PDB file of C-alpha atoms and ligand atoms in Angstrom:
ATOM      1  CA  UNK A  12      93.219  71.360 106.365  1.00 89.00           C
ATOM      2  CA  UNK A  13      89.588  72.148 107.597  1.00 92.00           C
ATOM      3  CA  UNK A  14      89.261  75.667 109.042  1.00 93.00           C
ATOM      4  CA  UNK A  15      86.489  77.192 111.241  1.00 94.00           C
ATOM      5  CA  UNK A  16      84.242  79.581 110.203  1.00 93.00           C
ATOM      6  CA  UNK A  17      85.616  82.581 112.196  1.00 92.00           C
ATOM      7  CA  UNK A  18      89.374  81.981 110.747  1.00 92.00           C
ATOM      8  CA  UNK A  19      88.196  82.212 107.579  1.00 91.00           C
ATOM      9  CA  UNK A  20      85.995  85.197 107.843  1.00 91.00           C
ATOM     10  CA  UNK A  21      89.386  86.851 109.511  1.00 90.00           C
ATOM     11  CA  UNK A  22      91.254  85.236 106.144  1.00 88.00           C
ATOM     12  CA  UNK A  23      88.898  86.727 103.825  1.00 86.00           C
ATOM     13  CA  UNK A  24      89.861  90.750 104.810  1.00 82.00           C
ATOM     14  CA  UNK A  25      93.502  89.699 103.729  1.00 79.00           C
ATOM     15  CA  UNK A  26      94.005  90.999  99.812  1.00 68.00           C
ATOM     16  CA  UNK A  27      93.312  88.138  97.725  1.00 69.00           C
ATOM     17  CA  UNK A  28      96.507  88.164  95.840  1.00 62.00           C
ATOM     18  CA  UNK A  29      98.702  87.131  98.937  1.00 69.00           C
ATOM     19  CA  UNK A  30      96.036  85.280 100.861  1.00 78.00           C
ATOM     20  CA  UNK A  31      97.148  82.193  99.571  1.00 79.00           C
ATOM     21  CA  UNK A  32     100.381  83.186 101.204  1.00 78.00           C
ATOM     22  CA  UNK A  33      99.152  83.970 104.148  1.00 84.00           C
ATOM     23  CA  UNK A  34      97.062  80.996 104.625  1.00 89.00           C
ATOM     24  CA  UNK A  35      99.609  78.806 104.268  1.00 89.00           C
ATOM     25  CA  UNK A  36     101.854  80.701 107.168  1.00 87.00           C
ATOM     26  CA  UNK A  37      98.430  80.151 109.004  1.00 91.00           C
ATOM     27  CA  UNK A  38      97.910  76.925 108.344  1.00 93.00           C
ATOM     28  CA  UNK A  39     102.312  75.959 109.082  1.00 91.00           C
ATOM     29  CA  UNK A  40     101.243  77.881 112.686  1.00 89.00           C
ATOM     30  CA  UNK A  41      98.197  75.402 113.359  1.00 93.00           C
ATOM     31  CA  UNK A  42     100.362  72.488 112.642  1.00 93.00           C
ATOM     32  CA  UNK A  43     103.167  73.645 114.594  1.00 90.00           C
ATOM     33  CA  UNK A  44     100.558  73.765 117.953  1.00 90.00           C
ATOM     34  CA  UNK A  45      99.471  69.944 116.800  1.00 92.00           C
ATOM     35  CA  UNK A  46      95.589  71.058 115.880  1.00 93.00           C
ATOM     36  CA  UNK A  47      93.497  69.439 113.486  1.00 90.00           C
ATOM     37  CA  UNK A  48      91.751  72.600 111.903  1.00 93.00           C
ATOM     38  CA  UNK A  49      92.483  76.121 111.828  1.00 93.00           C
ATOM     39  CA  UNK A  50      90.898  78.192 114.504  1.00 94.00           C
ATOM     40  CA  UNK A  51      91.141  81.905 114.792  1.00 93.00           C
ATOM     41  CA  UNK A  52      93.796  82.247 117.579  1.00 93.00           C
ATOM     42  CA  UNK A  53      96.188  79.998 114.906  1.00 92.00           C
ATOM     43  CA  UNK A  54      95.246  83.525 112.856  1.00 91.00           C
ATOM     44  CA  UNK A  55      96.066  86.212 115.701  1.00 90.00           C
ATOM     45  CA  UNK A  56      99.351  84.350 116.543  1.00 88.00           C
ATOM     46  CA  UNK A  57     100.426  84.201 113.065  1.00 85.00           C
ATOM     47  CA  UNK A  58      99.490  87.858 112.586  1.00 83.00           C
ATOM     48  CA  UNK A  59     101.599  88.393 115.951  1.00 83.00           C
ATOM     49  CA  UNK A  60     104.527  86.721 115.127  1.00 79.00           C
ATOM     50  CA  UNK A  61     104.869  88.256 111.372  1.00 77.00           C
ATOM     51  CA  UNK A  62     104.333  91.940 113.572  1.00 75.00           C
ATOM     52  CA  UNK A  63     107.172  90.520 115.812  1.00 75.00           C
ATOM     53  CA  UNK A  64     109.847  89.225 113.153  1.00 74.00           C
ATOM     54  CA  UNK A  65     108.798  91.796 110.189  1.00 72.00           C
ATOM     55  CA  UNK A  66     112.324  92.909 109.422  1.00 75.00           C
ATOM     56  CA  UNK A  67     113.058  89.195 108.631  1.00 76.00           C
ATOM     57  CA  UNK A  68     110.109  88.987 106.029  1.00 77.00           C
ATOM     58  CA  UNK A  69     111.219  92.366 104.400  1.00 85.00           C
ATOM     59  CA  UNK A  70     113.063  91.409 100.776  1.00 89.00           C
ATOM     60  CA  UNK A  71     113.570  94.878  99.490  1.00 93.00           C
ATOM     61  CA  UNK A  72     111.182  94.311  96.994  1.00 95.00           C
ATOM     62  CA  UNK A  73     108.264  91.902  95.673  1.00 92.00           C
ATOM     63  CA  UNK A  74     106.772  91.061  92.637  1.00 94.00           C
ATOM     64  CA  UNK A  75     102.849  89.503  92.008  1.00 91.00           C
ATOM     65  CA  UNK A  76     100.820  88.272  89.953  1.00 91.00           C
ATOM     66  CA  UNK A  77      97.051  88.264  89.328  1.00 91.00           C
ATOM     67  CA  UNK A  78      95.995  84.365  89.032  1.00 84.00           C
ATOM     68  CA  UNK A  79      95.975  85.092  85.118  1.00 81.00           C
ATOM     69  CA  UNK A  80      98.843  81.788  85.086  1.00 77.00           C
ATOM     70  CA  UNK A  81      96.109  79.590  86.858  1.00 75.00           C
ATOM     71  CA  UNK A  82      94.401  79.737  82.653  1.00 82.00           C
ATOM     72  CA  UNK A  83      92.514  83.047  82.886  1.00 92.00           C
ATOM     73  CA  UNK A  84      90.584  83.309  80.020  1.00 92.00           C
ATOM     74  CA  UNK A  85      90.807  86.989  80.017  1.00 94.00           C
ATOM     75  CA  UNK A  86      94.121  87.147  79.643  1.00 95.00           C
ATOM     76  CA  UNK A  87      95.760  89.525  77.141  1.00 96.00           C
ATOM     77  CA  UNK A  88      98.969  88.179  76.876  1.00 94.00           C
ATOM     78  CA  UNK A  89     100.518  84.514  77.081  1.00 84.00           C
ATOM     79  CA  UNK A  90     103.644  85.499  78.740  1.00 79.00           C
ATOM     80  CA  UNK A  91     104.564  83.429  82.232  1.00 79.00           C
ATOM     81  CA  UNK A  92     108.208  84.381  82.030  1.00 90.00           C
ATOM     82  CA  UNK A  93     108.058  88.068  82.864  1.00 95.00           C
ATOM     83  CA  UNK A  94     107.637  87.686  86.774  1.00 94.00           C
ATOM     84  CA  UNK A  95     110.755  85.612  86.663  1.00 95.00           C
ATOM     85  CA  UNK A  96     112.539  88.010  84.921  1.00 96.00           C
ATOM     86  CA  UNK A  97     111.533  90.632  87.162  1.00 97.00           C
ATOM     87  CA  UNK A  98     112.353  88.719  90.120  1.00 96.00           C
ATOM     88  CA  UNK A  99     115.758  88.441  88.692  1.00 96.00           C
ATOM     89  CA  UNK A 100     116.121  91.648  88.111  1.00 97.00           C
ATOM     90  CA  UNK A 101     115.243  93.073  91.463  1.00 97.00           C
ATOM     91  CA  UNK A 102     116.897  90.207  93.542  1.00 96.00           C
ATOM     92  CA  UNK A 103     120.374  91.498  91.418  1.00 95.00           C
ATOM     93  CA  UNK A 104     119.789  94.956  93.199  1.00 95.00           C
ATOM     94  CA  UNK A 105     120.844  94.242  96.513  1.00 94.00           C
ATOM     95  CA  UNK A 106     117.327  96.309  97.503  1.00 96.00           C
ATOM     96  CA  UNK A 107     117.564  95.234 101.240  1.00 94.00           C
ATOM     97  CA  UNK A 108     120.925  95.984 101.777  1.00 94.00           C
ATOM     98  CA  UNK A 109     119.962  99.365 100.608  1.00 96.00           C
ATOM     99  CA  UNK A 110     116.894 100.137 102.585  1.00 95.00           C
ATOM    100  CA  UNK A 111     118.364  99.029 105.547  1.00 93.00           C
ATOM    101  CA  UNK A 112     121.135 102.392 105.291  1.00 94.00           C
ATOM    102  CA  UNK A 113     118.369 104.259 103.989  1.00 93.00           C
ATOM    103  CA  UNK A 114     115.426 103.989 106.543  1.00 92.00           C
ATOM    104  CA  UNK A 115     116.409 104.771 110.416  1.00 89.00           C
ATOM    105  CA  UNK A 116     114.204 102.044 112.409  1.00 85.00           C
ATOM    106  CA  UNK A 117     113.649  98.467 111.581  1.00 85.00           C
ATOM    107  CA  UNK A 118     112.721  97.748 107.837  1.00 87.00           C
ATOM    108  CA  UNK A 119     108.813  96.694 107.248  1.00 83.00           C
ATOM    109  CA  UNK A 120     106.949  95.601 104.267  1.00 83.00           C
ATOM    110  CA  UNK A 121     105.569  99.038 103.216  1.00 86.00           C
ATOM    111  CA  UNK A 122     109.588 100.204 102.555  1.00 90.00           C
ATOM    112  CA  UNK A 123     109.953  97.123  99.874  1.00 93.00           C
ATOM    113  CA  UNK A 124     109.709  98.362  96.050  1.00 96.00           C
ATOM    114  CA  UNK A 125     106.476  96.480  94.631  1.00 95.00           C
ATOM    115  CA  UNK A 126     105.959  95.615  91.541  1.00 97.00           C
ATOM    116  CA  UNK A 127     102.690  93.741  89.869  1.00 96.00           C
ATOM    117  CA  UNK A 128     101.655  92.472  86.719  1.00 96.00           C
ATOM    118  CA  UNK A 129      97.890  91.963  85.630  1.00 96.00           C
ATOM    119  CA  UNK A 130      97.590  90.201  82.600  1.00 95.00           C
ATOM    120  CA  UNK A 131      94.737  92.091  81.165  1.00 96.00           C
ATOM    121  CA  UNK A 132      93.053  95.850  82.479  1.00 97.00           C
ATOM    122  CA  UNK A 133      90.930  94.071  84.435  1.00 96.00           C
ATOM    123  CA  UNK A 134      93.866  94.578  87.200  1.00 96.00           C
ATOM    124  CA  UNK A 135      92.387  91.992  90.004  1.00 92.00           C
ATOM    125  CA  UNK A 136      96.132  92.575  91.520  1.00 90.00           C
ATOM    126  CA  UNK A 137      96.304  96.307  91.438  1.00 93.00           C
ATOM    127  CA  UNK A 138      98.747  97.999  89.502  1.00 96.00           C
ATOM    128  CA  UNK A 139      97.623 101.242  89.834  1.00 97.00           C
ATOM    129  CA  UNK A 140      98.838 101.484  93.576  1.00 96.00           C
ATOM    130  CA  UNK A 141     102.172 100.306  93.115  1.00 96.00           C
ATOM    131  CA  UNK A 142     105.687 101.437  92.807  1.00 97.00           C
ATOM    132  CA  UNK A 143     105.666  99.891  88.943  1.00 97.00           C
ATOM    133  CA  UNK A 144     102.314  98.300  87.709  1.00 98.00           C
ATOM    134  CA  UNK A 145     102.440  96.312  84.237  1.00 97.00           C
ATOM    135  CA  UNK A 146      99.178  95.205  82.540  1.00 97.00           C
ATOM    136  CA  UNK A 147      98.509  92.990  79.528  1.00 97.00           C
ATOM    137  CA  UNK A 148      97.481  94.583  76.398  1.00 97.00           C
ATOM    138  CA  UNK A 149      96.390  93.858  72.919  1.00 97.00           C
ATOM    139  CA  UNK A 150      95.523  96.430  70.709  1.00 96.00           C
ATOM    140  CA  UNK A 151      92.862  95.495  67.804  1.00 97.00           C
ATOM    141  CA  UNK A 152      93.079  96.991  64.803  1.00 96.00           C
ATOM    142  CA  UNK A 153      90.596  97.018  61.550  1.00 97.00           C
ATOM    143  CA  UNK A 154      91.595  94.616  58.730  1.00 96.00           C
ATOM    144  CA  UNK A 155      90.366  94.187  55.052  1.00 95.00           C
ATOM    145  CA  UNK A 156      88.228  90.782  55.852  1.00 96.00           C
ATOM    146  CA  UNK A 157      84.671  91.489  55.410  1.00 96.00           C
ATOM    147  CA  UNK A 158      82.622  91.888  58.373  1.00 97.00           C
ATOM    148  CA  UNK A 159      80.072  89.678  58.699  1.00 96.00           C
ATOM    149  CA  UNK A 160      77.907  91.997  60.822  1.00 95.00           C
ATOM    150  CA  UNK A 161      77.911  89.473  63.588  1.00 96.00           C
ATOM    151  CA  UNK A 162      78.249  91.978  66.143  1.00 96.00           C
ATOM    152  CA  UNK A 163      80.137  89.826  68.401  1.00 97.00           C
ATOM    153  CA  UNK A 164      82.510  92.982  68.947  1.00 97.00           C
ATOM    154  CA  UNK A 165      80.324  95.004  69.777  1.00 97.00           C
ATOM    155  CA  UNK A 166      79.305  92.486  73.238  1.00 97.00           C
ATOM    156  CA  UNK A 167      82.702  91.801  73.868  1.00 97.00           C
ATOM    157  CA  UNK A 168      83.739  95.352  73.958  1.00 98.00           C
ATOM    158  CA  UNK A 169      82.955  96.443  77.892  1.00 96.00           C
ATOM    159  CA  UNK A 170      84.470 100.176  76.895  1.00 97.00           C
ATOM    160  CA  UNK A 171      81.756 101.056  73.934  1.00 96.00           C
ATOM    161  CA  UNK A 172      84.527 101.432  71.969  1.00 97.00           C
ATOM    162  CA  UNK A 173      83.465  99.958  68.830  1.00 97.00           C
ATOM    163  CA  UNK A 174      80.543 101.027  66.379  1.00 96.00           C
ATOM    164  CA  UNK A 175      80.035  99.316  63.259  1.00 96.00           C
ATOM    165  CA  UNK A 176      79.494 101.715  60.051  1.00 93.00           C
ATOM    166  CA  UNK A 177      78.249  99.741  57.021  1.00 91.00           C
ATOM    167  CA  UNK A 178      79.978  96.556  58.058  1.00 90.00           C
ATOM    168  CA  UNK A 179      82.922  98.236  58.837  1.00 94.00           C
ATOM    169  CA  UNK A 180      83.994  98.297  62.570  1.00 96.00           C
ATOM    170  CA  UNK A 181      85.873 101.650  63.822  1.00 97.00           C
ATOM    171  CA  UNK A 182      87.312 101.554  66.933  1.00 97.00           C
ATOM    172  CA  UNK A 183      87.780 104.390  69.032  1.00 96.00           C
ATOM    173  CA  UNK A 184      91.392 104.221  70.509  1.00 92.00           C
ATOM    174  CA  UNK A 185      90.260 106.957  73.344  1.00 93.00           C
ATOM    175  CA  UNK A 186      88.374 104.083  74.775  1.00 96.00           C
ATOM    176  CA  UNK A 187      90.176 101.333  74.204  1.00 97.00           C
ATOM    177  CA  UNK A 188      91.426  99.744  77.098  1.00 96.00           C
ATOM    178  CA  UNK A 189      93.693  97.155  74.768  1.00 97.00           C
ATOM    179  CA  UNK A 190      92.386  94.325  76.575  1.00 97.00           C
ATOM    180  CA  UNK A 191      92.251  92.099  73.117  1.00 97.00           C
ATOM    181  CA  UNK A 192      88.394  90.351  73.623  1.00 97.00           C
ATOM    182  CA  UNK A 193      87.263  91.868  70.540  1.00 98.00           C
ATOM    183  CA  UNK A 194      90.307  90.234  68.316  1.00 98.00           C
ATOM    184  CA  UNK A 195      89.039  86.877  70.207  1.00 97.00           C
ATOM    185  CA  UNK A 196      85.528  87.544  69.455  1.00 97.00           C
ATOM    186  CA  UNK A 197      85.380  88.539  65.650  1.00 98.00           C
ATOM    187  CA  UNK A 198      84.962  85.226  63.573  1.00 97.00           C
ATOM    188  CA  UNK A 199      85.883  86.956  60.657  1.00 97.00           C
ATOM    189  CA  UNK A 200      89.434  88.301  60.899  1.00 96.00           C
ATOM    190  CA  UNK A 201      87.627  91.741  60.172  1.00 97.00           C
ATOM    191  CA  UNK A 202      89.574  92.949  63.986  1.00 98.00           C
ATOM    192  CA  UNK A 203      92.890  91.451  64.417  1.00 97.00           C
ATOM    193  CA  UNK A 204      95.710  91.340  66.489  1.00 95.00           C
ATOM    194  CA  UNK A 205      98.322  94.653  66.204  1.00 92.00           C
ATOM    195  CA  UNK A 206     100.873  95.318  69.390  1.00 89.00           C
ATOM    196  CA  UNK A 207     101.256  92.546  71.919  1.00 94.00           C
ATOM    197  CA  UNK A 208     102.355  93.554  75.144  1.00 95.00           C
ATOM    198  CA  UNK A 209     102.255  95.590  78.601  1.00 96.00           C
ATOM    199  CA  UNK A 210     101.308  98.931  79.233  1.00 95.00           C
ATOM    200  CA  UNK A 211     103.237 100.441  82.522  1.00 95.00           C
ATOM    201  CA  UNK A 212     102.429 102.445  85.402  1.00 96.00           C
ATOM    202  CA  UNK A 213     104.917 103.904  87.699  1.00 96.00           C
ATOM    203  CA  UNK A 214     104.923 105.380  91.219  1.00 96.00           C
ATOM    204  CA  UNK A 215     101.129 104.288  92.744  1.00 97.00           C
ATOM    205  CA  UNK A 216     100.967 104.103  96.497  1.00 95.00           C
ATOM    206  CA  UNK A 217      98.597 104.229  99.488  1.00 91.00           C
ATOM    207  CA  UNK A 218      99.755 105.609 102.313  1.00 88.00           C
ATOM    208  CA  UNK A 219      98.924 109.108 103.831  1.00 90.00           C
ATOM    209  CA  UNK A 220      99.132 110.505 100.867  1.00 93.00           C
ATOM    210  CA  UNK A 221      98.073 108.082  98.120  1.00 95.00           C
ATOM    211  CA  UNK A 222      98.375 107.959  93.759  1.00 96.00           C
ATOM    212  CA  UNK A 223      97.645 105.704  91.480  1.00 96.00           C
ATOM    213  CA  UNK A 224     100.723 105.412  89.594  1.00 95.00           C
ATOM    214  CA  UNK A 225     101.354 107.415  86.082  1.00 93.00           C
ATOM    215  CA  UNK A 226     100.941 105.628  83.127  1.00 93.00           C
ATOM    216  CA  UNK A 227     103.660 105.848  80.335  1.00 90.00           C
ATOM    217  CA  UNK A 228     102.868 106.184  76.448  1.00 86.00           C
ATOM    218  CA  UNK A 229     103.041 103.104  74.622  1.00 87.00           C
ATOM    219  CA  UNK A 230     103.076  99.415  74.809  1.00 92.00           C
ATOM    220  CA  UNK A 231     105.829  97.555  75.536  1.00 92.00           C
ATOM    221  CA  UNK A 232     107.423  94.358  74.475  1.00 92.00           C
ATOM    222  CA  UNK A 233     108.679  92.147  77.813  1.00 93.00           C
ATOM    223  CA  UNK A 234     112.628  93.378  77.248  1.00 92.00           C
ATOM    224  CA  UNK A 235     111.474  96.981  77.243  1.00 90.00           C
ATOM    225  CA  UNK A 236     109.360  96.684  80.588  1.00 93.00           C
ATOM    226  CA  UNK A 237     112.243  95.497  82.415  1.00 94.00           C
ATOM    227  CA  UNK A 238     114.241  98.233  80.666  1.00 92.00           C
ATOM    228  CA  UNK A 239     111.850 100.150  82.206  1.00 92.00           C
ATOM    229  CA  UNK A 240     112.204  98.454  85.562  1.00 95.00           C
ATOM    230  CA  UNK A 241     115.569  98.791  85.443  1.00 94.00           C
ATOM    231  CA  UNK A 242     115.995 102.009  84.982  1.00 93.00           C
ATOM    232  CA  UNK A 243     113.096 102.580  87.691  1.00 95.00           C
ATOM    233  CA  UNK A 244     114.829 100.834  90.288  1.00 96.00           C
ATOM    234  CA  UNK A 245     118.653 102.128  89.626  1.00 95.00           C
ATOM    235  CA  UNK A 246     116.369 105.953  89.689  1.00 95.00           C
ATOM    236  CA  UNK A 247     114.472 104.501  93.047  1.00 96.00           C
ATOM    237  CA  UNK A 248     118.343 103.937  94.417  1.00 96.00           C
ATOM    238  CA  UNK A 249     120.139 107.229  93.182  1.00 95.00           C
ATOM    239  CA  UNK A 250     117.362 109.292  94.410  1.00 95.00           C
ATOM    240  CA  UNK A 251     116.252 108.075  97.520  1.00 95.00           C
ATOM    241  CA  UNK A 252     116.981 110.151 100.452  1.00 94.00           C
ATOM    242  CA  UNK A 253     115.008 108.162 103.339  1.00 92.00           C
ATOM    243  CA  UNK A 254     113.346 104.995 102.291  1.00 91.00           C
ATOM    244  CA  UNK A 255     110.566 106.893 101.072  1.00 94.00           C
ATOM    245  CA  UNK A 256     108.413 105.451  98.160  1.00 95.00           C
ATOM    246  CA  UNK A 257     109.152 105.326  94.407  1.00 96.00           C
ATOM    247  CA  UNK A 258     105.837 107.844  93.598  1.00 96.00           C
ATOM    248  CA  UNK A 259     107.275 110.212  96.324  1.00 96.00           C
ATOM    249  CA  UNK A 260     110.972 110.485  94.638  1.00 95.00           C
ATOM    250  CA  UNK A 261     108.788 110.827  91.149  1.00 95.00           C
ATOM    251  CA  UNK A 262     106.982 113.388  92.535  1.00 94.00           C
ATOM    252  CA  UNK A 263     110.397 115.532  93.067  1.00 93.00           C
ATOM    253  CA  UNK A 264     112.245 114.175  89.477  1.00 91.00           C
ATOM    254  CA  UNK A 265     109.783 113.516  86.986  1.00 88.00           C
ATOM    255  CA  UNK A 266     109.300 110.466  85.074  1.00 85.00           C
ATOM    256  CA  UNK A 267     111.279 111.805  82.654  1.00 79.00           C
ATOM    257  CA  UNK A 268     114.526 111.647  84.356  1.00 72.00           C
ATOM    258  CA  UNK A 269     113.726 107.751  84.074  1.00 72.00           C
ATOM    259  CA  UNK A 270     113.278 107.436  80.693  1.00 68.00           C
ATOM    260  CA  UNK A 271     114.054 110.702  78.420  1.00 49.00           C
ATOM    261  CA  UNK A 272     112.320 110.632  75.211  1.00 52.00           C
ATOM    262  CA  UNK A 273     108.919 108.813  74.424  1.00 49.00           C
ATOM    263  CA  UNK A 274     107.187 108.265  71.252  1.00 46.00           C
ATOM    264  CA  UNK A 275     105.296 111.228  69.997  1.00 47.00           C
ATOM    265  CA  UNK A 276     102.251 109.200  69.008  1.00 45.00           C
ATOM    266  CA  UNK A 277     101.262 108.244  72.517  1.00 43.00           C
ATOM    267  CA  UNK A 278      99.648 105.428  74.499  1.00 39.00           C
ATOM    268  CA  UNK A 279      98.546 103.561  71.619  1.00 36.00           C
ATOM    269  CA  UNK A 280     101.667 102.941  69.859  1.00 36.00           C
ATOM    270  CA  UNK A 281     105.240 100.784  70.506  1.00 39.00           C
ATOM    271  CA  UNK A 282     107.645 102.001  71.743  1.00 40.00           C
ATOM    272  CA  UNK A 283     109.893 102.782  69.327  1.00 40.00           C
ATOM    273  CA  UNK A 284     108.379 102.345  66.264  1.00 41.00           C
ATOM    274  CA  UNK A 285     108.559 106.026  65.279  1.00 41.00           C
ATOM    275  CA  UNK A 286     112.618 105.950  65.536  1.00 39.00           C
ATOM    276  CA  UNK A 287     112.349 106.728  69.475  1.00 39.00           C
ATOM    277  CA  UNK A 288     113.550 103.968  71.999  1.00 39.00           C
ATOM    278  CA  UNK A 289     113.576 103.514  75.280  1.00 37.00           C
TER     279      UNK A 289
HETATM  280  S1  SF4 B  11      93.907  90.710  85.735  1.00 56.21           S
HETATM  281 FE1  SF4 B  11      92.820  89.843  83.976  1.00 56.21          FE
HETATM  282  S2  SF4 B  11      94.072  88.084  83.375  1.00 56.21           S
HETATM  283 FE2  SF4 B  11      94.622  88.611  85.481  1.00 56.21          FE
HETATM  284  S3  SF4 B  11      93.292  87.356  86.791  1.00 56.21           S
HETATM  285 FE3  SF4 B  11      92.300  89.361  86.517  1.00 56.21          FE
HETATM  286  S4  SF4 B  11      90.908  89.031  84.805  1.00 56.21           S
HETATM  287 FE4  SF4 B  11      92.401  87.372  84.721  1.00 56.21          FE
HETATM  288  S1  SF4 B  12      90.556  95.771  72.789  1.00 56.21           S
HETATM  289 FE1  SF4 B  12      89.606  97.791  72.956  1.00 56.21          FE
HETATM  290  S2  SF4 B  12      88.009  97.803  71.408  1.00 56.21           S
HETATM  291 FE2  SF4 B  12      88.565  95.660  71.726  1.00 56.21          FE
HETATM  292  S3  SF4 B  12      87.172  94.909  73.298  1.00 56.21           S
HETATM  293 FE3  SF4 B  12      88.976  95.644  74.402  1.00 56.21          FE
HETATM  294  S4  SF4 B  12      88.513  97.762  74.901  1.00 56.21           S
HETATM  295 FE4  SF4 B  12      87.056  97.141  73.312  1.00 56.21          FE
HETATM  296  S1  SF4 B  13      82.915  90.622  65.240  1.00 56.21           S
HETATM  297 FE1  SF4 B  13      84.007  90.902  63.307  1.00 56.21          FE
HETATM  298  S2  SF4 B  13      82.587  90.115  61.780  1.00 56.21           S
HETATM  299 FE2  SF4 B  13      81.381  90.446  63.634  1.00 56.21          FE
HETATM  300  S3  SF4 B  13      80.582  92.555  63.443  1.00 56.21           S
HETATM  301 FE3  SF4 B  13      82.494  92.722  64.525  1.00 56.21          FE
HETATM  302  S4  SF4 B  13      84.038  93.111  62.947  1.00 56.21           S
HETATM  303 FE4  SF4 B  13      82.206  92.334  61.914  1.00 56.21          FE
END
């Protein structure tokens, strides 16, 4: 459907990981008055009516995605399974049900638990300012292949983290962001693969008084993230006293009261591969 220039420059200030949503609501609306393109008033009166009927939008939670499915090629893991499993997850909860004796007033979108997943730290879809935020990580580490001196790692690597010492890469793991481009890069086997999985964030917001969200040690295999999540939302549930937001209740509890005993070794390594699990 052809849309004038003024809808879309009203389109373009929605965040691009629902404006695909949101354009198709707006575009359903322009149908629905018989027009042939999308004009701006299709935009206000879409905008109007989700205003008007927010309560019946409101899931108790929602889960997205950066557009890493679509074939990203930055992608540090090839998982498409864990937003279904997340949305299984939550939808078990019963999250609605819950706000709705929790918060006095009708229900909007800012009371649902979000969750996201970016597929590498690029983060187009914002973990950090999100009840639970899950990114993509692959940590490199330093094999016994010979380095050819290429110094393809060293372009990949947007952190600086790698310096080559007589053909032998070292790779500071202070700057590592585990985003994998150097194991893709090296033609030599010289940096390889080591942990596969998601490093976790919990309790960003905005708001009046906004956080990016506090990252746990470690990454974590897809069954231990929605440990995690589980545990996060049955903590989000218990603790709760008004509908306020998952960073809030943190604030008060700790993450600790979520999940008691982490690695020693920090960020860098599995959980539980030092004896302590999740
Ligand atoms: S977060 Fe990474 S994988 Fe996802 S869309 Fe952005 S660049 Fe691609
Ligand atoms: S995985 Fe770490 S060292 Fe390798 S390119 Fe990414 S940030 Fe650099
Ligand atoms: S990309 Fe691999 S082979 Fe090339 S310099 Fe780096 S470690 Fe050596």
């Amino acid at each position: 459907m052809q849309w004038t220039k003024e809808a879309d420059k009203a389109i373009s200030r929605v965040p691009f990981f629902v404006r695909k949503r949101v354009r198709k609501r707006v575009e359903e609306e322009a149908r629905s008055a018989g027009a042939k393109e999308v004009r701006l008033d299709h935009v206000r009166s879409s905008q109007q009516k989700f205003l008007e009927n927010m309560e019946s939008e409101v899931r108790g939670y929602r889960i997205e995605n950066c557009f890493s499915p679509g074939g990203c090629p930055n992608r540090a893991v090839e998982d498409n399974d864990l937003v279904n499993r997340l949305e299984k997850l939550a939808s078990g909860k019963n999250l609605k049900a819950f706000l709705k004796k929790k918060v006095s007033g009708p229900l909007k979108i800012h009371h649902e638990f979000r969750m996201v997943v970016s597929d590498c730290p690029n983060a187009c879809s914002r973990p950090q300012i999100v009840d639970v935020g899950i990114i993509g990580a692959w940590k490199p580490r330093v094999t016994d292949e010979t380095c050819s001196d290429c110094g393809a790692c060293l372009e990949s690597c947007k952190e600086g983290a790698i310096t080559l010492a007589e053909s032998v890469p070292i790779i500071d793991e202070d700057r590592c962001l585990f985003c994998g481009q150097c194991i893709q890069a090296c033609p030599t086997g010289t940096i390889s693969g080591a942990d596969r999985g998601y490093r976790v964030l919990l309790g960003g917001k905005l708001g009046r008084h906004p956080q990016l969200g506090k990252e746990l040690p470690g990454i974590y295999s897809q069954n231990e993230v929605l440990g995690i999540v589980d545990r996060s939302l049955n903590h989000f549930m218990e603790y709760n006293e008004k509908g306020e937001r998952f960073g809030e209740i943190l604030n008060r509890t700790g993450v600790e009261a979520i999940i008691p005993k982490f690695c020693q070794s920090g960020r860098s390594m599995v959980a539980g591969s030092d004896g302590c699990r999740i």
